[in-house]
Amino acid sequence: MAESLTIAAGTKEERYQSLLPQIEALIAGETDRTANLANVAAALRQAFGFFWVGFYLVNDHQLVLGPFQGPIACTRIPFGKGVCGTSWKEARTIVVPDVEQFPGHIACSSDARSEIVVPGFHEGAVVLVLDVDSDRLNDFDEVDARYLEKLMRSVEATLG
Ligand code: SME
């Protein structure tokens, strides 16, 4: 198991290309969901310095806060509510360049300015979402979407 991350300097794409195999190696040998989600959140925050990185898990028809890195956050999000609940409902990645322009955005912190939410699936159903928040406007684009979706495929593979 990797004990430290080596974060390549370079473009965002190059950093994802360097980071993803390291995260995959980190989680591939571990079957515990909490341990893996905690390490994924930590690795993403360590690599990119995001304001908040974490998971919400589908539980009893709500999203419930899971492992995360960053300031304390809302614990429960209903289906279809906020960016996370919308990503769950629509079963797709949502990039929000300016959270103030997203109707129904749930502000866990007033410092969050832009956001990306990526769903993870088990047997075709959304079972969790990855939420990444930035304190800068317009911090996420299709590069983040592509690599974070790829990462979620690896996370799904460890969920069992
Ligand atoms: N902003 C999210 C809520 C979760 S926090 O940002 C950590 C949303 O609108 O779903």
mmCIF file of C-alpha atoms and ligand atoms in Angstrom:
data_model
loop_
_atom_site.group_PDB
_atom_site.id
_atom_site.type_symbol
_atom_site.label_atom_id
_atom_site.label_comp_id
_atom_site.label_asym_id
_atom_site.label_seq_id
_atom_site.Cartn_x
_atom_site.Cartn_y
_atom_site.Cartn_z
ATOM 1 C CA MET A 1 0.000 0.000 0.000
ATOM 2 C CA ALA A 2 1.227 3.474 -0.828
ATOM 3 C CA GLU A 3 2.137 5.427 2.279
ATOM 4 C CA SER A 4 2.523 8.777 0.602
ATOM 5 C CA LEU A 5 1.315 10.476 -2.532
ATOM 6 C CA THR A 6 3.596 11.855 -5.188
ATOM 7 C CA ILE A 7 1.815 14.768 -6.781
ATOM 8 C CA ALA A 8 3.288 15.676 -10.144
ATOM 9 C CA ALA A 9 3.595 19.337 -10.993
ATOM 10 C CA GLY A 10 1.908 20.321 -14.227
ATOM 11 C CA THR A 11 -1.503 20.853 -15.687
ATOM 12 C CA LYS A 12 -4.625 19.711 -13.915
ATOM 13 C CA GLU A 13 -4.895 16.832 -16.388
ATOM 14 C CA GLU A 14 -1.319 15.740 -15.697
ATOM 15 C CA ARG A 15 -1.966 15.854 -11.969
ATOM 16 C CA TYR A 16 -5.055 13.662 -12.319
ATOM 17 C CA GLN A 17 -3.094 11.262 -14.528
ATOM 18 C CA SER A 18 -0.421 10.979 -11.875
ATOM 19 C CA LEU A 19 -2.844 10.816 -8.948
ATOM 20 C CA LEU A 20 -5.470 8.332 -10.126
ATOM 21 C CA PRO A 21 -3.233 5.240 -10.342
ATOM 22 C CA GLN A 22 -1.933 6.042 -6.862
ATOM 23 C CA ILE A 23 -5.452 6.271 -5.458
ATOM 24 C CA GLU A 24 -6.427 3.088 -7.282
ATOM 25 C CA ALA A 25 -3.463 1.279 -5.726
ATOM 26 C CA LEU A 26 -4.396 2.674 -2.338
ATOM 27 C CA ILE A 27 -7.969 1.371 -2.383
ATOM 28 C CA ALA A 28 -7.656 -1.776 -4.504
ATOM 29 C CA GLY A 29 -6.320 -3.947 -1.677
ATOM 30 C CA GLU A 30 -8.807 -2.754 0.942
ATOM 31 C CA THR A 31 -12.428 -3.871 1.193
ATOM 32 C CA ASP A 32 -13.613 -1.560 3.965
ATOM 33 C CA ARG A 33 -15.818 1.143 2.486
ATOM 34 C CA THR A 34 -15.185 3.782 5.147
ATOM 35 C CA ALA A 35 -11.418 3.328 4.930
ATOM 36 C CA ASN A 36 -11.419 3.661 1.152
ATOM 37 C CA LEU A 37 -13.744 6.654 0.958
ATOM 38 C CA ALA A 38 -11.743 8.402 3.676
ATOM 39 C CA ASN A 39 -8.489 7.900 1.805
ATOM 40 C CA VAL A 40 -9.983 9.020 -1.527
ATOM 41 C CA ALA A 41 -11.264 12.237 0.056
ATOM 42 C CA ALA A 42 -7.903 12.862 1.717
ATOM 43 C CA ALA A 43 -5.931 12.152 -1.464
ATOM 44 C CA LEU A 44 -8.015 14.519 -3.579
ATOM 45 C CA ARG A 45 -7.760 17.292 -1.047
ATOM 46 C CA GLN A 46 -4.031 16.740 -0.591
ATOM 47 C CA ALA A 47 -3.402 16.757 -4.332
ATOM 48 C CA PHE A 48 -5.524 19.737 -5.310
ATOM 49 C CA GLY A 49 -6.123 21.693 -2.108
ATOM 50 C CA PHE A 50 -9.863 21.712 -2.659
ATOM 51 C CA PHE A 51 -11.931 23.536 -0.047
ATOM 52 C CA TRP A 52 -14.098 20.479 0.702
ATOM 53 C CA VAL A 53 -14.026 16.914 -0.617
ATOM 54 C CA GLY A 54 -16.337 14.185 0.557
ATOM 55 C CA PHE A 55 -18.957 11.550 0.021
ATOM 56 C CA TYR A 56 -22.665 11.380 0.672
ATOM 57 C CA LEU A 57 -24.125 7.878 0.856
ATOM 58 C CA VAL A 58 -27.664 6.887 -0.077
ATOM 59 C CA ASN A 59 -29.287 5.672 3.116
ATOM 60 C CA ASP A 60 -33.005 5.330 3.767
ATOM 61 C CA HIS A 61 -34.039 7.571 0.834
ATOM 62 C CA GLN A 62 -31.648 10.360 1.787
ATOM 63 C CA LEU A 63 -28.019 11.232 1.204
ATOM 64 C CA VAL A 64 -26.136 10.992 4.485
ATOM 65 C CA LEU A 65 -22.727 12.535 5.055
ATOM 66 C CA GLY A 66 -19.851 10.064 4.764
ATOM 67 C CA PRO A 67 -16.070 10.387 4.919
ATOM 68 C CA PHE A 68 -14.883 13.883 4.002
ATOM 69 C CA GLN A 69 -12.067 16.382 4.317
ATOM 70 C CA GLY A 70 -12.776 20.006 5.103
ATOM 71 C CA PRO A 71 -15.082 22.060 7.281
ATOM 72 C CA ILE A 72 -18.108 20.463 8.958
ATOM 73 C CA ALA A 73 -20.991 19.955 6.549
ATOM 74 C CA CYS A 74 -24.731 19.305 6.262
ATOM 75 C CA THR A 75 -25.473 15.738 7.333
ATOM 76 C CA ARG A 76 -28.597 14.869 5.307
ATOM 77 C CA ILE A 77 -29.719 15.856 1.823
ATOM 78 C CA PRO A 78 -33.110 14.816 0.397
ATOM 79 C CA PHE A 79 -33.526 13.219 -3.052
ATOM 80 C CA GLY A 80 -33.559 15.918 -5.724
ATOM 81 C CA LYS A 81 -32.370 18.685 -3.380
ATOM 82 C CA GLY A 82 -29.207 20.729 -3.793
ATOM 83 C CA VAL A 83 -26.466 19.807 -6.222
ATOM 84 C CA CYS A 84 -25.899 16.443 -4.540
ATOM 85 C CA GLY A 85 -29.572 15.459 -4.481
ATOM 86 C CA THR A 86 -29.941 16.546 -8.107
ATOM 87 C CA SER A 87 -26.920 14.485 -9.158
ATOM 88 C CA TRP A 88 -28.497 11.493 -7.376
ATOM 89 C CA LYS A 89 -31.911 12.076 -8.981
ATOM 90 C CA GLU A 90 -30.542 12.622 -12.487
ATOM 91 C CA ALA A 91 -27.776 10.000 -12.107
ATOM 92 C CA ARG A 92 -25.200 12.259 -13.713
ATOM 93 C CA THR A 93 -22.245 14.486 -12.970
ATOM 94 C CA ILE A 94 -23.127 18.111 -12.303
ATOM 95 C CA VAL A 95 -20.610 20.943 -12.637
ATOM 96 C CA VAL A 96 -21.663 24.201 -10.984
ATOM 97 C CA PRO A 97 -19.417 27.142 -11.961
ATOM 98 C CA ASP A 98 -21.156 29.512 -9.524
ATOM 99 C CA VAL A 99 -23.162 28.012 -6.683
ATOM 100 C CA GLU A 100 -25.244 31.180 -6.342
ATOM 101 C CA GLN A 101 -26.625 30.513 -9.813
ATOM 102 C CA PHE A 102 -27.720 26.944 -9.020
ATOM 103 C CA PRO A 103 -31.376 26.922 -7.924
ATOM 104 C CA GLY A 104 -31.681 25.110 -4.602
ATOM 105 C CA HIS A 105 -27.956 24.915 -3.919
ATOM 106 C CA ILE A 106 -27.411 23.874 -0.302
ATOM 107 C CA ALA A 107 -24.812 26.142 1.271
ATOM 108 C CA CYS A 108 -23.027 24.094 3.915
ATOM 109 C CA SER A 109 -20.410 26.845 3.939
ATOM 110 C CA SER A 110 -20.717 30.392 2.695
ATOM 111 C CA ASP A 111 -17.116 30.126 1.432
ATOM 112 C CA ALA A 112 -17.964 27.547 -1.263
ATOM 113 C CA ARG A 113 -18.192 29.200 -4.679
ATOM 114 C CA SER A 114 -18.135 26.375 -7.250
ATOM 115 C CA GLU A 115 -18.789 22.663 -7.054
ATOM 116 C CA ILE A 116 -18.781 19.322 -8.870
ATOM 117 C CA VAL A 117 -20.810 16.294 -7.871
ATOM 118 C CA VAL A 118 -20.193 12.843 -9.374
ATOM 119 C CA PRO A 119 -22.478 9.873 -8.712
ATOM 120 C CA GLY A 120 -21.323 6.330 -7.998
ATOM 121 C CA PHE A 121 -23.420 3.305 -8.914
ATOM 122 C CA HIS A 122 -24.099 -0.246 -7.774
ATOM 123 C CA GLU A 123 -26.202 -2.483 -10.013
ATOM 124 C CA GLY A 124 -27.382 0.540 -11.977
ATOM 125 C CA ALA A 125 -28.553 2.616 -9.017
ATOM 126 C CA VAL A 126 -26.824 5.627 -7.479
ATOM 127 C CA VAL A 127 -25.493 4.567 -4.077
ATOM 128 C CA LEU A 128 -23.226 7.488 -3.258
ATOM 129 C CA VAL A 129 -22.003 10.809 -4.624
ATOM 130 C CA LEU A 130 -18.613 12.470 -4.523
ATOM 131 C CA ASP A 131 -18.918 16.187 -3.802
ATOM 132 C CA VAL A 132 -15.998 18.567 -4.346
ATOM 133 C CA ASP A 133 -16.288 22.236 -3.440
ATOM 134 C CA SER A 134 -13.960 25.112 -4.238
ATOM 135 C CA ASP A 135 -13.744 28.525 -2.657
ATOM 136 C CA ARG A 136 -13.067 29.940 -6.141
ATOM 137 C CA LEU A 137 -15.598 30.519 -8.896
ATOM 138 C CA ASN A 138 -15.418 28.325 -12.003
ATOM 139 C CA ASP A 139 -12.915 25.865 -10.587
ATOM 140 C CA PHE A 140 -14.280 22.727 -12.270
ATOM 141 C CA ASP A 141 -14.661 21.710 -15.888
ATOM 142 C CA GLU A 142 -14.900 18.659 -18.136
ATOM 143 C CA VAL A 143 -11.366 17.582 -17.155
ATOM 144 C CA ASP A 144 -12.438 17.235 -13.518
ATOM 145 C CA ALA A 145 -15.639 15.503 -14.620
ATOM 146 C CA ARG A 146 -13.767 12.986 -16.785
ATOM 147 C CA TYR A 147 -11.157 12.043 -14.183
ATOM 148 C CA LEU A 148 -13.471 12.086 -11.173
ATOM 149 C CA GLU A 149 -15.896 9.825 -13.076
ATOM 150 C CA LYS A 150 -12.991 7.491 -13.829
ATOM 151 C CA LEU A 151 -12.074 7.561 -10.149
ATOM 152 C CA MET A 152 -15.645 6.719 -9.168
ATOM 153 C CA ARG A 153 -15.507 3.594 -11.356
ATOM 154 C CA SER A 154 -12.553 2.446 -9.207
ATOM 155 C CA VAL A 155 -14.367 3.368 -6.007
ATOM 156 C CA GLU A 156 -17.434 1.389 -7.127
ATOM 157 C CA ALA A 157 -15.236 -1.641 -7.745
ATOM 158 C CA THR A 158 -14.233 -1.667 -4.070
ATOM 159 C CA LEU A 159 -17.769 -1.292 -2.707
ATOM 160 C CA GLY A 160 -18.738 -4.927 -3.255
HETATM 161 N N1 SME B 1 -23.584 22.127 -1.742
HETATM 162 C C1 SME B 1 -24.100 20.784 -1.662
HETATM 163 C C2 SME B 1 -24.290 20.339 -0.234
HETATM 164 C C3 SME B 1 -23.121 19.617 0.331
HETATM 165 S S1 SME B 1 -21.880 20.623 0.834
HETATM 166 O O1 SME B 1 -21.465 21.518 -0.218
HETATM 167 C C4 SME B 1 -20.608 19.829 1.501
HETATM 168 C C5 SME B 1 -25.405 20.688 -2.416
HETATM 169 O O2 SME B 1 -25.964 21.708 -2.841
HETATM 170 O O3 SME B 1 -25.896 19.583 -2.575
#
